[in-house]
GROMACS .gro file of C-alpha atoms in nm:
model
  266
    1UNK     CA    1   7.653   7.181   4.418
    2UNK     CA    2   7.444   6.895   4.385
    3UNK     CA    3   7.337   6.530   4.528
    4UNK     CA    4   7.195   6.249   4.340
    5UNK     CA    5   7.021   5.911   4.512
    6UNK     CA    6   6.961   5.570   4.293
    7UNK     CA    7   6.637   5.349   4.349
    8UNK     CA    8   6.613   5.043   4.163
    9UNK     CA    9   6.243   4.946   4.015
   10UNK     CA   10   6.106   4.650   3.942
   11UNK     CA   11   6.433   4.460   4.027
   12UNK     CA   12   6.556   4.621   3.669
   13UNK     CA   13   6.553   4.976   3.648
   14UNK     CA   14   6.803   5.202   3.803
   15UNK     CA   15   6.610   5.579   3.852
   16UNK     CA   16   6.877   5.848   3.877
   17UNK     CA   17   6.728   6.142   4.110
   18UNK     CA   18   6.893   6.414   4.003
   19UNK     CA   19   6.910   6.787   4.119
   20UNK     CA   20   7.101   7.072   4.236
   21UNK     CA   21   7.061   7.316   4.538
   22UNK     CA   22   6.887   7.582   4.315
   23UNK     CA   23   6.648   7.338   4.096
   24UNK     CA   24   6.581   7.177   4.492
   25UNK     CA   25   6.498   7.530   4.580
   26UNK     CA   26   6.249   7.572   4.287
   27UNK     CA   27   6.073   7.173   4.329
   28UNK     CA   28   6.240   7.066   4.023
   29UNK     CA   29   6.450   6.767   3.987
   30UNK     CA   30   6.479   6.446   3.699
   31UNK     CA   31   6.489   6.094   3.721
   32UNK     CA   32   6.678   5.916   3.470
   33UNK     CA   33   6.558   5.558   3.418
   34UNK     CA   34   6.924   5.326   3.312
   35UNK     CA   35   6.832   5.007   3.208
   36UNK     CA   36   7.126   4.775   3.083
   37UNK     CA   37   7.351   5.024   2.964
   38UNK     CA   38   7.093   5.270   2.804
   39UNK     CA   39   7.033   5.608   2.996
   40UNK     CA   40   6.725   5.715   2.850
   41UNK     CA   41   6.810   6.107   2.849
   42UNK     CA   42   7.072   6.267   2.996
   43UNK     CA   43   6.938   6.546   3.252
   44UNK     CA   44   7.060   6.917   3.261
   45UNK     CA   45   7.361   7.061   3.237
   46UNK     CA   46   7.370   7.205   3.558
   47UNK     CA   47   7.404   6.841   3.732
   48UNK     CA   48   7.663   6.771   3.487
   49UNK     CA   49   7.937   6.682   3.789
   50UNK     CA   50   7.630   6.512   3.995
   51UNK     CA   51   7.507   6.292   3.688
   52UNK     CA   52   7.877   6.188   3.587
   53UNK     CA   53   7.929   6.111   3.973
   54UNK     CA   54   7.616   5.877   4.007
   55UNK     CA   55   7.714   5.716   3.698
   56UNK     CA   56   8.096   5.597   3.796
   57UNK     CA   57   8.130   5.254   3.724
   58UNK     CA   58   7.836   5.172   3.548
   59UNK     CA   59   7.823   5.173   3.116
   60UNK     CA   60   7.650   5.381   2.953
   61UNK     CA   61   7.669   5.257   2.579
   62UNK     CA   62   7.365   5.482   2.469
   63UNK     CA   63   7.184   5.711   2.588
   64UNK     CA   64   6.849   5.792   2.435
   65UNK     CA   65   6.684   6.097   2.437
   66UNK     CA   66   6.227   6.161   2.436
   67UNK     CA   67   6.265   6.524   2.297
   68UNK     CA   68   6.485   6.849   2.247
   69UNK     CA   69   6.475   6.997   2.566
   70UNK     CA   70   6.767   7.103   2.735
   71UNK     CA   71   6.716   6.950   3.085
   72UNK     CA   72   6.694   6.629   2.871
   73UNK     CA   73   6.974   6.607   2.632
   74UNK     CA   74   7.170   6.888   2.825
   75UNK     CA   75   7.425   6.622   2.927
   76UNK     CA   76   7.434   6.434   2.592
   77UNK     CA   77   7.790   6.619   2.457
   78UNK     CA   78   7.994   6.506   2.814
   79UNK     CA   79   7.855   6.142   2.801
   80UNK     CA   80   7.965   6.119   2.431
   81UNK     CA   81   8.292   6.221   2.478
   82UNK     CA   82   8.386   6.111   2.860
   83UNK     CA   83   8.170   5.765   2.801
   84UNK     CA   84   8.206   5.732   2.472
   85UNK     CA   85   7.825   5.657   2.474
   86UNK     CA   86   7.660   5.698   2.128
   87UNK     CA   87   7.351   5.936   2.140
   88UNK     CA   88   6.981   5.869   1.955
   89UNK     CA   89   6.685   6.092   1.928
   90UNK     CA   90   6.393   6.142   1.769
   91UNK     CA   91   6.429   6.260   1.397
   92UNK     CA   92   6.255   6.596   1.440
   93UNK     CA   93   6.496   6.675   1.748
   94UNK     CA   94   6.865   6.612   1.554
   95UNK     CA   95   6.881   6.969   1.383
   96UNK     CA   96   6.778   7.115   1.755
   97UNK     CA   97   7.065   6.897   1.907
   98UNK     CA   98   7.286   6.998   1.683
   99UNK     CA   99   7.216   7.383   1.690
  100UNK     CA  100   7.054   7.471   2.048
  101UNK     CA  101   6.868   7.749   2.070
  102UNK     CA  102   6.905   8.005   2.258
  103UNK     CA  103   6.736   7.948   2.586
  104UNK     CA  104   6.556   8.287   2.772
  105UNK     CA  105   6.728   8.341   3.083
  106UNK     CA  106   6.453   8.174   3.337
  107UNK     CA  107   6.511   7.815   3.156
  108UNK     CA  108   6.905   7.898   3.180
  109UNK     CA  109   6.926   7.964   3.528
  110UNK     CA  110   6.726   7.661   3.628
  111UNK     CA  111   6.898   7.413   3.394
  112UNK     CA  112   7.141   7.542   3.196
  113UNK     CA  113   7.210   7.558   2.843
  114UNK     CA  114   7.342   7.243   2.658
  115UNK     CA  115   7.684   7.193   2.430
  116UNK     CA  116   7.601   7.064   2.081
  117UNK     CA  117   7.574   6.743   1.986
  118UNK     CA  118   7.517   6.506   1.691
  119UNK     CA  119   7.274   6.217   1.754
  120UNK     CA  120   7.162   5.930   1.527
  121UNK     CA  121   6.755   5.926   1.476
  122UNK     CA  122   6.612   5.678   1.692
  123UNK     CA  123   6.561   5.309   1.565
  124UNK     CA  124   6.191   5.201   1.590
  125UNK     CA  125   6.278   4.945   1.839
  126UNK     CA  126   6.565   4.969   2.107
  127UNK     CA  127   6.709   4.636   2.243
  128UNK     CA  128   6.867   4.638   2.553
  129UNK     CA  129   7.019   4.281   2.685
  130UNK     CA  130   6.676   4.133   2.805
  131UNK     CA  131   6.428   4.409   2.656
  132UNK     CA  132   6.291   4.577   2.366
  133UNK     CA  133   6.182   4.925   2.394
  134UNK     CA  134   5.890   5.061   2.126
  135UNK     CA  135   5.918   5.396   2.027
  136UNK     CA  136   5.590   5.556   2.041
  137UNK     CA  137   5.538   5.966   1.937
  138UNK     CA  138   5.387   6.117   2.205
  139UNK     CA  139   5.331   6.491   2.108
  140UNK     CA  140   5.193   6.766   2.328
  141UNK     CA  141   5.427   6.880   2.587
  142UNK     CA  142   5.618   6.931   2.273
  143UNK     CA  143   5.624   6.758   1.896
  144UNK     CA  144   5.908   6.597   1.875
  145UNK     CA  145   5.858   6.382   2.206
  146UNK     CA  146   5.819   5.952   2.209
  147UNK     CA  147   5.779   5.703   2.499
  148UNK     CA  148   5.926   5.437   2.476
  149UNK     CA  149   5.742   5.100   2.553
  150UNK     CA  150   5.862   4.739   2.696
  151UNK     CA  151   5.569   4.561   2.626
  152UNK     CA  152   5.620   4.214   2.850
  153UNK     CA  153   5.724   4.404   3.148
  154UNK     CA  154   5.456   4.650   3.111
  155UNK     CA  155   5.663   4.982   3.149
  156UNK     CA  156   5.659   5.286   2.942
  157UNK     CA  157   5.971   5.557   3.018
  158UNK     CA  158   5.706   5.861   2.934
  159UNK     CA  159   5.928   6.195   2.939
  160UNK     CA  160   5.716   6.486   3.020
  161UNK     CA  161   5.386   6.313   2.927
  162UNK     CA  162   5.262   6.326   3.294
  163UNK     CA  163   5.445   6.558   3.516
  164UNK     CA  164   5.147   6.583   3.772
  165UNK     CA  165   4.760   6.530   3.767
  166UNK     CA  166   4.632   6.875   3.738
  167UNK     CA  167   4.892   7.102   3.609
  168UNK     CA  168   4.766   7.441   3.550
  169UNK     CA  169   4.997   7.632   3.373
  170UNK     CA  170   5.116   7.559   3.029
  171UNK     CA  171   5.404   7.704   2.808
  172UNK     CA  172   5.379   7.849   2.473
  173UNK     CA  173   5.518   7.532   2.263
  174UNK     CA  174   5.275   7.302   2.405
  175UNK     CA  175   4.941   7.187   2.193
  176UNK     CA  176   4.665   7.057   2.438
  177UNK     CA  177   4.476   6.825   2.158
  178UNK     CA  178   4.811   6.651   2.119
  179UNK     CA  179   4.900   6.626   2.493
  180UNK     CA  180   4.492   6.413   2.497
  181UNK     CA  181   4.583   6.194   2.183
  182UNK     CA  182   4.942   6.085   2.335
  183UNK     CA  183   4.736   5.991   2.664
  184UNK     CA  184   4.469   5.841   2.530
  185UNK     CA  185   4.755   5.613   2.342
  186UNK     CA  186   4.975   5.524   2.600
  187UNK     CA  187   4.669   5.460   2.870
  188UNK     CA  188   4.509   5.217   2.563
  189UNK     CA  189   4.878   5.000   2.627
  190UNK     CA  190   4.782   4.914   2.975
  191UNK     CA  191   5.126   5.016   3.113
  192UNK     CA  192   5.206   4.897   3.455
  193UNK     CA  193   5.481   5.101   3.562
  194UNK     CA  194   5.543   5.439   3.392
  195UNK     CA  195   5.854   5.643   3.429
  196UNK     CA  196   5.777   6.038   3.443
  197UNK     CA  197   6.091   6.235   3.423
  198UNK     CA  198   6.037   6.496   3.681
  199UNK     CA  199   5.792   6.249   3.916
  200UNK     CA  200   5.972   5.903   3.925
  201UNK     CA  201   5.839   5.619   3.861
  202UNK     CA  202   5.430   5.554   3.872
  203UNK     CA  203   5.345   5.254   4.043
  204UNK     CA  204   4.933   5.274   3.965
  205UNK     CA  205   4.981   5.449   3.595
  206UNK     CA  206   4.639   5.382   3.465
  207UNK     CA  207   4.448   5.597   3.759
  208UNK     CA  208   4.752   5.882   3.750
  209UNK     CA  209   4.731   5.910   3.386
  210UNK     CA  210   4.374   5.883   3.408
  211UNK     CA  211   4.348   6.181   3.627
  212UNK     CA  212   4.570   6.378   3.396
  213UNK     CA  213   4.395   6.333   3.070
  214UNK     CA  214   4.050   6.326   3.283
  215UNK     CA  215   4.159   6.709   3.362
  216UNK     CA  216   4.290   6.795   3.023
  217UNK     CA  217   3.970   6.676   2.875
  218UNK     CA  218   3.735   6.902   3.120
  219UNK     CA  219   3.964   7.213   3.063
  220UNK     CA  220   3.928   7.158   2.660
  221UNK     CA  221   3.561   7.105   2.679
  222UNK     CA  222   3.489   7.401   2.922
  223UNK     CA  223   3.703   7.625   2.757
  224UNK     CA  224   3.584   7.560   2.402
  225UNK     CA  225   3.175   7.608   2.579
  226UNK     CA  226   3.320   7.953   2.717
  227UNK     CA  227   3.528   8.069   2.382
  228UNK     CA  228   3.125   8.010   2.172
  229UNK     CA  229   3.031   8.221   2.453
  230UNK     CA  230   3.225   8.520   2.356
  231UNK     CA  231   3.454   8.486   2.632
  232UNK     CA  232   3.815   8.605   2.581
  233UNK     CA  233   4.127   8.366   2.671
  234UNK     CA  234   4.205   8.559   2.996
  235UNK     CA  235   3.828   8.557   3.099
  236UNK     CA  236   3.824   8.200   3.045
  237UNK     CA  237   4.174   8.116   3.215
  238UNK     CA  238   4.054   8.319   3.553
  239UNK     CA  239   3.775   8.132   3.555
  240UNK     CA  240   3.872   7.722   3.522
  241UNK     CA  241   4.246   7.767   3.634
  242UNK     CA  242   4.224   8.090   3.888
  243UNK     CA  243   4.439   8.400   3.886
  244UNK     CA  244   4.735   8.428   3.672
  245UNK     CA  245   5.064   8.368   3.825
  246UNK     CA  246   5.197   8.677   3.671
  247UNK     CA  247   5.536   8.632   3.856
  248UNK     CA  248   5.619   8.318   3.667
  249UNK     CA  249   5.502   8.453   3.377
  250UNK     CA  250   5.713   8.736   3.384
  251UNK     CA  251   6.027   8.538   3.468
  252UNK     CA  252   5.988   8.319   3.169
  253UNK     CA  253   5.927   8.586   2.951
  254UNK     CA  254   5.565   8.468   2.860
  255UNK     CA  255   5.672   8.115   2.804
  256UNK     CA  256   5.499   8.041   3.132
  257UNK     CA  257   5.164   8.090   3.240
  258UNK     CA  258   4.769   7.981   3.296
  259UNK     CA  259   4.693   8.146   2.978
  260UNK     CA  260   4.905   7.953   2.735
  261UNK     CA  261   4.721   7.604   2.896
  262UNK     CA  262   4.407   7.738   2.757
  263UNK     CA  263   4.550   7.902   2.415
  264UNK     CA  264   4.675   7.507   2.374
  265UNK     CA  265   4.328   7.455   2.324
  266UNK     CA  266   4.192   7.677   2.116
   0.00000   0.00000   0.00000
């Protein structure tokens, strides 16, 4: 079981809130930006009946995918073939969408695991009726990730670039020096409204983003002054981000925890 709600932003962009009774139970959820017949990703296969439900009557020509992940392109199979929506992603993604993984149990349960699929590699520019979206790489949550950028209307549909201010637990896959760089580019384009895929949409993007790569920045530079000191990566991840959350960490099978934030550094 799951429910779904629609807000429209900026008098342009319907936001999808998607999420099911056990992702609700856990804070997760998505929010799928559809903007003139382009669903930019396709949320998780467990909200497969709640995303084809909040999409009845609308098109969905394409749907666009920012990375591999499954609670991103989990639904991309079912809109292909029920929609008849053709698929994009980025080029280091296709050979994941074509051959998933397999997903440890924790990311299963909470999203499910996705059906193959066989994507085009995203055009530099998409064109929607009124607007052009820039595809811009964004590595750091993971390295196959873009934003994509509509530069007169200010917005930039971000993925997993923000996800929260001060997040203090980071997964094995995810490279801290990359996560700063990807900031530091979409901040220098001045967005007005971002799009976060798990927050909504960011009305005040500069200061949230700010705050995010402000954090990032002080975790790198204190962690790098404690590694010269001798201090060991567990040492060091007590001390800026607290005690471990060994729970989650043991649920994900390691992909999970305060430790890998600071490995991402060093």
């Amino acid at each position: 079981m799951g429910s779904y709600s629609i807000k429209i932003v900026d008098n342009a962009v319907r936001v999808i809130h998607l999420q099911t009774r056990f992702t609700s139970s856990m804070g997760f959820s998505v929010h799928i930006p559809h903007i003139e017949g382009v669903l930019f990703d396709s949320g998780y296969p467990h909200a497969r009946g709640v995303l084809l439900e909040a999409l009845r009557g609308l098109s969905v020509e394409r749907v666009v995918n920012t990375h591999s992940h499954e609670d991103h392109l989990g639904n991309n199979f079912h809109l292909q073939r029920e929609l008849g929506s053709r698929l994009y992603a980025p080029a280091a993604s296709l050979s994941i969408a074509k051959k998933p993984p397999r997903i440890p149990l924790f990311r299963r349960a909470i999203w499910g695991t996705p059906d193959p699929c066989h994507p085009e590699a995203l055009p530099e520019i998409i064109v929607t009726g009124k607007f052009q979206f820039r595809a811009i790489p964004t590595p750091g949550h993971i390295d196959d990730m873009v934003a994509f950028h509509e530069a007169e209307r200010g917005w930039v549909i971000g993925g997993d670039l923000y996800l929260g201010d001060r997040i203090r637990v980071g997964a094995t896959w995810e490279n801290g020096k990359h996560w700063i760089a990807s900031l530091e580019r979409v901040l220098a384009l001045k967005p007005r409204i971002f799009f976060c895929y798990h927050r909504g949409a960011i009305l005040k993007p500069q200061e949230a983003l700010g705050r995010k790569l402000d954090f990032l920045r002080t975790i790198e530079r204190k962690a790098r002054d404690m590694r010269a000191q001798g201090l060991s990566i567990h040492e060091i991840s007590h001390r800026l981000l607290g005690r471990e959350k060994y729970l989650l960490k043991l649920l994900s099978a390691g992909e999970f925890s305060k430790m890998n934030l600071i490995r991402s550094f060093l």
